[in-house]
Tab-separated table of C-alpha atoms and ligand atoms in Angstrom:
chain	number	residue	atom	x	y	z
A	1	MET	CA	-19.524	-72.632	-44.405
A	2	LYS	CA	-16.057	-71.862	-43.371
A	3	LYS	CA	-15.478	-69.004	-40.699
A	4	ILE	CA	-13.736	-66.641	-42.839
A	5	ASN	CA	-12.518	-63.707	-40.910
A	6	TYR	CA	-9.399	-62.151	-42.204
A	7	LEU	CA	-8.946	-60.206	-45.591
A	8	ARG	CA	-5.502	-59.499	-47.142
A	9	VAL	CA	-5.603	-56.464	-49.317
A	10	SER	CA	-3.057	-56.046	-52.113
A	11	VAL	CA	-2.695	-51.942	-52.810
A	12	THR	CA	-0.107	-52.333	-55.613
A	13	ASP	CA	1.516	-54.626	-57.387
A	14	ARG	CA	4.426	-52.357	-57.776
A	15	CYS	CA	7.690	-52.925	-55.587
A	16	ASN	CA	10.894	-51.085	-55.111
A	17	PHE	CA	12.678	-54.618	-54.739
A	18	ARG	CA	12.951	-57.600	-57.116
A	19	CYS	CA	12.989	-60.525	-55.081
A	20	ARG	CA	14.467	-63.565	-56.740
A	21	TYR	CA	11.327	-65.762	-55.855
A	22	CYS	CA	8.453	-63.282	-56.091
A	23	MET	CA	9.520	-61.383	-59.113
A	24	PRO	CA	10.784	-62.904	-62.029
A	25	GLU	CA	13.817	-61.398	-63.658
A	26	GLY	CA	13.192	-58.490	-66.324
A	27	THR	CA	9.663	-58.129	-65.032
A	28	LYS	CA	8.711	-54.775	-66.730
A	29	GLU	CA	4.510	-55.208	-66.991
A	30	PHE	CA	2.674	-53.956	-64.463
A	31	ILE	CA	-0.955	-53.258	-63.950
A	32	PRO	CA	-2.362	-49.777	-65.299
A	33	HIS	CA	-2.572	-46.860	-62.833
A	34	PRO	CA	-6.682	-46.718	-63.557
A	35	GLU	CA	-7.278	-50.277	-63.009
A	36	ILE	CA	-6.004	-50.320	-59.224
A	37	LEU	CA	-8.311	-49.602	-56.896
A	38	ARG	CA	-8.377	-45.719	-55.659
A	39	TYR	CA	-8.601	-46.260	-51.742
A	40	GLU	CA	-12.310	-45.051	-51.255
A	41	GLU	CA	-12.903	-48.468	-53.551
A	42	ILE	CA	-10.786	-50.550	-51.058
A	43	THR	CA	-12.908	-49.045	-47.998
A	44	GLU	CA	-15.750	-49.468	-49.391
A	45	ILE	CA	-15.336	-53.415	-50.553
A	46	VAL	CA	-13.604	-54.069	-46.817
A	47	LYS	CA	-16.581	-52.560	-45.241
A	48	VAL	CA	-19.252	-54.622	-47.198
A	49	PHE	CA	-16.702	-57.605	-45.937
A	50	THR	CA	-17.273	-56.480	-42.920
A	51	GLU	CA	-20.905	-57.618	-42.905
A	52	PHE	CA	-19.822	-61.176	-43.541
A	53	GLY	CA	-17.342	-61.698	-40.744
A	54	ILE	CA	-14.048	-59.888	-41.786
A	55	ASP	CA	-12.705	-58.287	-38.987
A	56	SER	CA	-8.861	-58.423	-39.671
A	57	VAL	CA	-7.049	-56.788	-42.677
A	58	ARG	CA	-3.343	-57.025	-43.860
A	59	LEU	CA	-2.476	-54.174	-46.370
A	60	THR	CA	0.361	-55.990	-48.774
A	61	GLY	CA	1.753	-55.912	-52.344
A	62	GLY	CA	3.913	-55.374	-53.833
A	63	GLU	CA	5.724	-53.646	-51.487
A	64	PRO	CA	2.844	-51.023	-49.684
A	65	LEU	CA	4.651	-48.250	-48.576
A	66	VAL	CA	5.486	-47.559	-52.368
A	67	ARG	CA	1.675	-46.448	-52.786
A	68	LYS	CA	1.282	-43.040	-52.478
A	69	GLY	CA	-0.801	-42.036	-49.134
A	70	ILE	CA	-1.152	-45.387	-47.850
A	71	GLU	CA	-1.581	-43.637	-44.435
A	72	ASN	CA	-4.958	-42.489	-45.874
A	73	LEU	CA	-6.007	-46.221	-46.569
A	74	ILE	CA	-5.368	-47.240	-43.019
A	75	ALA	CA	-7.341	-44.184	-41.608
A	76	GLN	CA	-10.316	-44.826	-43.477
A	77	ILE	CA	-10.117	-48.674	-42.820
A	78	ARG	CA	-9.439	-47.689	-38.839
A	79	GLU	CA	-12.910	-45.715	-39.164
A	80	LEU	CA	-14.636	-49.229	-39.706
A	81	LYS	CA	-15.776	-50.159	-36.202
A	82	GLU	CA	-16.047	-53.991	-36.957
A	83	ILE	CA	-12.153	-54.072	-37.950
A	84	GLU	CA	-10.672	-55.086	-34.960
A	85	ASP	CA	-6.681	-55.809	-36.301
A	86	ILE	CA	-5.293	-53.882	-39.450
A	87	SER	CA	-1.795	-55.343	-40.351
A	88	LEU	CA	0.602	-54.668	-43.055
A	89	THR	CA	3.424	-56.786	-44.612
A	90	THR	CA	6.516	-54.860	-45.912
A	91	ASN	CA	9.938	-55.512	-47.340
A	92	GLY	CA	10.868	-53.109	-44.500
A	93	TYR	CA	12.726	-50.567	-46.427
A	94	LEU	CA	10.907	-47.321	-46.052
A	95	LEU	CA	10.091	-48.070	-42.573
A	96	SER	CA	12.109	-46.019	-40.684
A	97	GLU	CA	10.893	-42.846	-42.248
A	98	LYS	CA	7.260	-43.871	-42.370
A	99	ALA	CA	6.693	-46.079	-39.049
A	100	ARG	CA	5.659	-43.346	-36.998
A	101	SER	CA	2.547	-41.830	-39.822
A	102	LEU	CA	1.827	-45.520	-40.228
A	103	LYS	CA	1.303	-45.768	-36.381
A	104	GLU	CA	-0.715	-42.646	-35.791
A	105	HIS	CA	-3.332	-42.812	-38.653
A	106	GLY	CA	-4.011	-46.672	-36.938
A	107	LEU	CA	-2.253	-49.372	-38.094
A	108	ASP	CA	-1.717	-52.190	-35.887
A	109	ARG	CA	1.461	-53.934	-36.531
A	110	VAL	CA	3.558	-54.999	-39.060
A	111	ASN	CA	5.380	-58.255	-40.478
A	112	ILE	CA	9.162	-57.454	-42.347
A	113	SER	CA	10.505	-59.899	-44.757
A	114	ILE	CA	14.447	-60.453	-44.197
A	115	ASP	CA	15.842	-63.593	-45.762
A	116	THR	CA	18.989	-63.057	-45.214
A	117	LEU	CA	21.255	-61.357	-42.481
A	118	LYS	CA	24.254	-61.191	-44.739
A	119	PRO	CA	24.537	-57.468	-46.545
A	120	LYS	CA	25.825	-59.140	-49.923
A	121	LYS	CA	23.204	-61.932	-50.082
A	122	PHE	CA	20.560	-59.434	-48.884
A	123	ALA	CA	21.471	-57.435	-52.495
A	124	PHE	CA	21.227	-60.741	-54.267
A	125	ILE	CA	18.229	-61.904	-53.339
A	126	THR	CA	16.050	-58.385	-53.259
A	127	GLY	CA	17.737	-57.616	-56.508
A	128	THR	CA	18.110	-54.340	-55.045
A	129	GLY	CA	22.192	-54.930	-55.620
A	130	ASP	CA	22.146	-52.084	-52.579
A	131	ILE	CA	24.798	-53.766	-49.756
A	132	ASN	CA	23.059	-50.931	-47.562
A	133	ALA	CA	19.373	-51.807	-48.066
A	134	LEU	CA	19.684	-54.537	-45.192
A	135	SER	CA	20.902	-52.633	-42.442
A	136	LYS	CA	18.162	-49.600	-43.784
A	137	VAL	CA	15.720	-52.750	-43.042
A	138	LEU	CA	16.881	-53.289	-39.868
A	139	LEU	CA	16.481	-49.665	-39.141
A	140	GLY	CA	12.966	-49.880	-40.200
A	141	LEU	CA	12.582	-53.168	-37.483
A	142	LYS	CA	13.975	-50.858	-34.950
A	143	LYS	CA	11.423	-47.888	-35.296
A	144	ALA	CA	8.696	-50.261	-35.531
A	145	ILE	CA	9.414	-51.684	-32.567
A	146	GLU	CA	9.825	-48.033	-30.866
A	147	LYS	CA	6.723	-46.963	-32.572
A	148	GLY	CA	4.448	-49.686	-30.962
A	149	LEU	CA	3.812	-51.389	-34.495
A	150	GLU	CA	3.910	-54.537	-32.504
A	151	PRO	CA	4.023	-57.672	-32.156
A	152	VAL	CA	6.452	-56.893	-34.886
A	153	LYS	CA	7.043	-60.279	-37.293
A	154	VAL	CA	9.932	-61.525	-39.560
A	155	ASN	CA	8.847	-63.501	-42.455
A	156	THR	CA	11.714	-65.550	-43.807
A	157	VAL	CA	11.553	-67.612	-47.167
A	158	LEU	CA	13.841	-70.557	-46.597
A	159	ILE	CA	15.816	-71.407	-49.591
A	160	LYS	CA	18.232	-74.370	-49.667
A	161	GLY	CA	22.035	-73.701	-50.103
A	162	PHE	CA	21.068	-69.842	-49.077
A	163	ASN	CA	20.257	-69.387	-46.340
A	164	ASP	CA	19.277	-72.571	-44.459
A	165	GLU	CA	23.058	-72.141	-42.625
A	166	GLU	CA	21.910	-68.952	-41.153
A	167	ILE	CA	19.536	-70.298	-38.437
A	168	GLU	CA	21.676	-69.398	-35.700
A	169	SER	CA	21.587	-65.622	-36.882
A	170	PHE	CA	18.145	-65.496	-37.049
A	171	ILE	CA	17.735	-67.460	-33.612
A	172	LYS	CA	19.933	-64.220	-32.111
A	173	LEU	CA	17.682	-61.541	-34.400
A	174	SER	CA	14.664	-63.040	-32.392
A	175	GLU	CA	16.224	-62.904	-28.788
A	176	ASP	CA	18.098	-58.979	-29.813
A	177	TYR	CA	14.622	-57.639	-31.184
A	178	GLY	CA	12.316	-59.380	-29.379
A	179	VAL	CA	10.397	-60.611	-32.329
A	180	GLU	CA	8.563	-63.859	-33.475
A	181	VAL	CA	11.144	-65.060	-36.415
A	182	ARG	CA	8.384	-67.166	-38.927
A	183	PHE	CA	10.220	-69.435	-41.042
A	184	ILE	CA	8.144	-69.724	-44.593
A	185	GLU	CA	8.404	-72.586	-47.180
A	186	LEU	CA	9.178	-71.473	-50.831
A	187	MET	CA	6.504	-71.778	-53.373
A	188	PRO	CA	6.047	-71.847	-56.695
A	189	VAL	CA	4.488	-68.986	-57.569
A	190	GLY	CA	7.740	-66.962	-58.941
A	191	GLY	CA	8.453	-67.646	-61.901
A	192	LYS	CA	11.506	-69.905	-62.608
A	193	PHE	CA	13.273	-69.427	-59.355
A	194	PHE	CA	11.644	-72.307	-57.156
A	195	SER	CA	12.663	-75.779	-58.067
A	196	LYS	CA	13.537	-79.339	-55.744
A	197	GLU	CA	16.931	-78.341	-55.599
A	198	ASN	CA	16.212	-75.296	-53.336
A	199	PHE	CA	13.212	-76.018	-51.411
A	200	ILE	CA	13.703	-77.046	-48.002
A	201	SER	CA	11.013	-77.947	-46.047
A	202	ILE	CA	10.005	-77.152	-42.234
A	203	ALA	CA	10.124	-80.583	-40.953
A	204	SER	CA	14.278	-80.657	-41.726
A	205	ILE	CA	14.397	-76.918	-40.251
A	206	LYS	CA	12.790	-78.053	-37.187
A	207	GLU	CA	14.598	-81.142	-37.201
A	208	LYS	CA	18.275	-79.111	-37.377
A	209	ILE	CA	17.151	-76.058	-34.793
A	210	GLU	CA	16.296	-79.313	-32.164
A	211	LYS	CA	19.495	-80.862	-33.203
A	212	GLU	CA	22.118	-77.950	-32.946
A	213	PHE	CA	20.139	-75.204	-30.427
A	214	GLY	CA	17.703	-76.964	-28.230
A	215	LYS	CA	13.981	-78.263	-27.983
A	216	LEU	CA	11.445	-76.185	-29.215
A	217	ILE	CA	8.714	-75.897	-26.615
A	218	PRO	CA	5.049	-75.146	-27.815
A	219	ALA	CA	4.315	-71.604	-27.309
A	220	GLN	CA	1.194	-69.426	-27.273
A	221	THR	CA	0.744	-66.424	-29.932
A	222	LYS	CA	-1.670	-64.001	-31.014
A	223	LYS	CA	-2.977	-63.608	-34.231
A	224	ASN	CA	-0.793	-66.390	-35.835
A	225	GLY	CA	-2.872	-67.630	-38.850
A	226	PRO	CA	-1.424	-70.703	-40.527
A	227	ALA	CA	2.063	-70.300	-37.992
A	228	LYS	CA	2.682	-72.111	-35.519
A	229	SER	CA	4.913	-70.753	-33.045
A	230	PHE	CA	8.241	-72.241	-30.556
A	231	ILE	CA	10.544	-71.055	-28.095
A	232	VAL	CA	13.453	-72.276	-28.552
A	233	GLU	CA	14.711	-74.212	-24.978
A	234	GLY	CA	17.071	-72.106	-23.139
A	235	THR	CA	17.091	-69.086	-25.507
A	236	ASN	CA	14.070	-65.875	-25.956
A	237	ALA	CA	13.808	-66.665	-29.056
A	238	ARG	CA	10.355	-67.011	-30.875
A	239	ILE	CA	10.348	-69.241	-34.128
A	240	GLY	CA	6.679	-69.847	-36.315
A	241	PHE	CA	6.518	-72.166	-39.244
A	242	ILE	CA	4.753	-71.863	-41.994
A	243	PRO	CA	4.515	-74.959	-43.958
A	244	SER	CA	2.627	-73.914	-46.589
A	245	ILE	CA	3.442	-76.790	-49.447
A	246	SER	CA	4.549	-79.513	-46.926
A	247	GLU	CA	1.610	-79.719	-44.823
A	248	HIS	CA	-1.172	-77.646	-46.273
A	249	PHE	CA	-3.488	-75.667	-44.253
A	250	CYS	CA	-6.686	-75.891	-46.363
A	251	ASP	CA	-9.320	-76.763	-43.622
A	252	SER	CA	-8.394	-74.226	-41.448
A	253	CYS	CA	-8.169	-71.440	-44.094
A	254	ASN	CA	-9.856	-68.216	-42.613
A	255	ARG	CA	-8.811	-65.673	-45.313
A	256	VAL	CA	-9.460	-64.612	-48.577
A	257	ARG	CA	-7.157	-62.052	-50.534
A	258	LEU	CA	-8.316	-59.006	-52.777
A	259	THR	CA	-5.897	-58.155	-55.632
A	260	SER	CA	-4.817	-54.386	-56.302
A	261	ASP	CA	-6.959	-54.640	-59.352
A	262	GLY	CA	-9.995	-55.536	-57.662
A	263	LYS	CA	-10.212	-59.468	-57.813
A	264	LEU	CA	-11.346	-61.043	-55.118
A	265	ARG	CA	-9.077	-64.495	-54.647
A	266	LEU	CA	-10.564	-66.975	-52.771
A	267	CYS	CA	-7.472	-69.306	-52.142
A	268	LEU	CA	-4.063	-68.286	-53.206
A	269	MET	CA	-3.395	-70.960	-55.112
A	270	SER	CA	-5.958	-70.642	-57.641
A	271	ASP	CA	-6.845	-68.362	-60.096
A	272	LYS	CA	-10.774	-68.824	-59.390
A	273	GLU	CA	-11.248	-65.110	-58.930
A	274	VAL	CA	-14.324	-62.703	-58.508
A	275	ASN	CA	-14.233	-59.472	-60.294
A	276	LEU	CA	-15.414	-56.874	-57.750
A	277	LYS	CA	-13.889	-53.947	-59.222
A	278	SER	CA	-16.564	-54.479	-62.117
A	279	VAL	CA	-19.482	-54.426	-59.706
A	280	ILE	CA	-18.171	-51.605	-58.033
A	281	ARG	CA	-17.339	-49.229	-60.990
A	282	ASN	CA	-20.687	-49.910	-62.525
A	283	PRO	CA	-22.703	-46.527	-62.892
A	284	GLU	CA	-25.334	-48.146	-60.736
A	285	TYR	CA	-23.721	-49.296	-58.466
A	286	LYS	CA	-25.520	-49.985	-54.978
A	287	ARG	CA	-23.847	-51.234	-51.983
A	288	HIS	CA	-26.156	-55.170	-52.470
A	289	HIS	CA	-25.043	-55.473	-55.647
A	290	LEU	CA	-21.297	-55.765	-53.805
A	291	ARG	CA	-22.987	-57.491	-51.129
A	292	LYS	CA	-24.633	-60.337	-53.388
A	293	ALA	CA	-21.395	-60.557	-55.212
A	294	ILE	CA	-18.983	-61.562	-52.226
A	295	ALA	CA	-22.225	-63.723	-50.655
A	296	GLU	CA	-21.772	-65.801	-53.853
A	297	ALA	CA	-18.272	-66.170	-53.595
A	298	LEU	CA	-17.842	-66.931	-49.755
A	299	LEU	CA	-19.678	-69.758	-50.747
A	300	LYS	CA	-17.624	-71.055	-53.706
A	301	LYS	CA	-14.601	-71.108	-51.418
A	302	SER	CA	-15.488	-73.939	-49.061
A	303	GLY	CA	-15.335	-76.003	-52.735
A	304	ILE	CA	-11.755	-74.935	-53.358
A	305	ASN	CA	-9.030	-77.086	-51.765
A	306	GLY	CA	-5.592	-75.398	-52.121
A	307	ILE	CA	-3.305	-78.500	-52.564
A	308	GLU	CA	-5.300	-80.259	-55.874
A	309	ALA	CA	-4.650	-76.241	-57.245
A	310	LEU	CA	-0.892	-76.628	-56.374
A	311	GLU	CA	-0.560	-79.679	-57.919
A	312	SER	CA	-2.569	-79.021	-61.123
A	313	LEU	CA	-0.413	-75.530	-60.929
A	314	GLY	CA	-4.006	-73.640	-61.216
A	315	CYS	CA	-1.823	-70.471	-59.735
A	316	SER	CA	-1.044	-68.575	-63.094
A	317	ARG	CA	-0.267	-65.102	-60.753
A	318	LYS	CA	3.200	-63.672	-59.622
A	319	MET	CA	3.435	-63.683	-55.801
A	320	PHE	CA	3.705	-59.214	-56.776
A	321	THR	CA	0.211	-59.285	-58.078
A	322	ILE	CA	-1.064	-61.424	-55.072
A	323	GLY	CA	0.787	-60.000	-52.118
A	324	GLY	CA	1.184	-63.715	-50.416
B	1	SAM	N1	6.704	-56.821	-50.257
B	1	SAM	C1	5.873	-56.992	-48.963
B	1	SAM	C2	7.234	-58.108	-48.594
B	1	SAM	O1	7.952	-58.355	-49.147
B	1	SAM	O2	6.778	-58.277	-47.382
B	1	SAM	C3	4.624	-57.539	-49.403
B	1	SAM	C4	4.148	-58.332	-50.596
B	1	SAM	S1	5.220	-60.275	-50.469
B	1	SAM	C5	4.536	-60.690	-52.064
B	1	SAM	C6	4.668	-60.643	-49.312
B	1	SAM	C7	5.240	-61.887	-49.032
B	1	SAM	O3	5.105	-62.858	-49.679
B	1	SAM	C8	6.515	-61.525	-47.827
B	1	SAM	O4	6.542	-62.169	-46.954
B	1	SAM	C9	7.263	-62.698	-49.134
B	1	SAM	O5	8.319	-63.365	-48.405
B	1	SAM	C10	6.417	-63.767	-49.623
B	1	SAM	N2	6.791	-64.477	-50.490
B	1	SAM	C11	7.142	-63.923	-52.037
B	1	SAM	N3	7.343	-64.787	-53.086
B	1	SAM	C12	6.973	-66.426	-52.584
B	1	SAM	C13	7.249	-67.747	-52.754
B	1	SAM	N4	7.655	-67.506	-53.917
B	1	SAM	N5	7.046	-68.403	-51.784
B	1	SAM	C14	7.080	-68.060	-50.552
B	1	SAM	N6	6.749	-66.715	-49.858
B	1	SAM	C15	6.886	-65.845	-50.681
B	2	SF4	FE1	8.239	-56.947	-53.279
B	2	SF4	FE2	7.780	-58.303	-51.231
B	2	SF4	FE3	8.059	-59.699	-54.118
B	2	SF4	FE4	10.256	-59.323	-52.616
B	2	SF4	S1	8.775	-60.223	-51.794
B	2	SF4	S2	9.448	-58.397	-54.800
B	2	SF4	S3	9.452	-56.899	-51.707
B	2	SF4	S4	6.538	-57.985	-53.173
């Protein structure tokens, strides 16, 4: 059986942004509140997962910082001694006001999604129409570093003709803030936004960087998941690459996902899900029921190959309901 040690937990499908590649325009339907796992239920599920070797948890969404009392969930997970690393992926909009309390409640580190460093384009791609949104997110980035939510990483989804001319600015961002910028390939999970025309491969971005800015020197980074990190020669910039589409990484995949409505998703790209909420909400619930459900599910994971799922478009969920 594969070694699975990383659990991504989506705490909500709601979001204060409407990124065009994630949440299709006009999305109005969200999971009804009673169907969303309560914090105690998430903690119980994480607890049982630790018995199967999970030692890292990432909170995601939707936007995890819009869920009320997210700090309480962090504190509950922090109590589990088997969990070594608690991280959170955020759009950063609420981070400047929350960074301190997130740290105090036990969060280790954050990843912040920033796809462009131009305020107007940022307002467009995030669907906020807010020209000040980017500066608010950059303030969040600064605060996260100040409060020690490190290593802070920036996630940038590559979109051809939109941000592939901003590579130099992202290199500068990495140097100025001392953070790793990770370029991610656009995936076909956000409704109609994805197309061959706006897809740009990691290989072509690497080539562009080496041609225009300097050789990419492999770097070691702790806790880097599927990203491969490099230093751009002659600079202090640290750049990571996640070729989710062009170089699938099923063989080295160490993760599973829990959706906010309590479904265990064995592969990002496959709709094979196991309903853990129905186990945990059964009035006769005992911990061994969850143990059995998780054990059976993890056995199935080794039979999944995401790229096949991708080719057959086995992923019917939108990204904001999975959490990336
Ligand atoms: N709201 C938080 C955020 O934006 O960071 C967390 C949830 S978001 C779904 C997690 C990550 O998925 C983000 O870095 C986002 O850029 C990425 N993502 C969303 N849709 C994507 C897509 N179609 N292709 C590639 N990455 C995507
Ligand atoms: Fe919200 Fe994150 Fe999706 Fe953007 S990528 S719509 S911030 S969940």
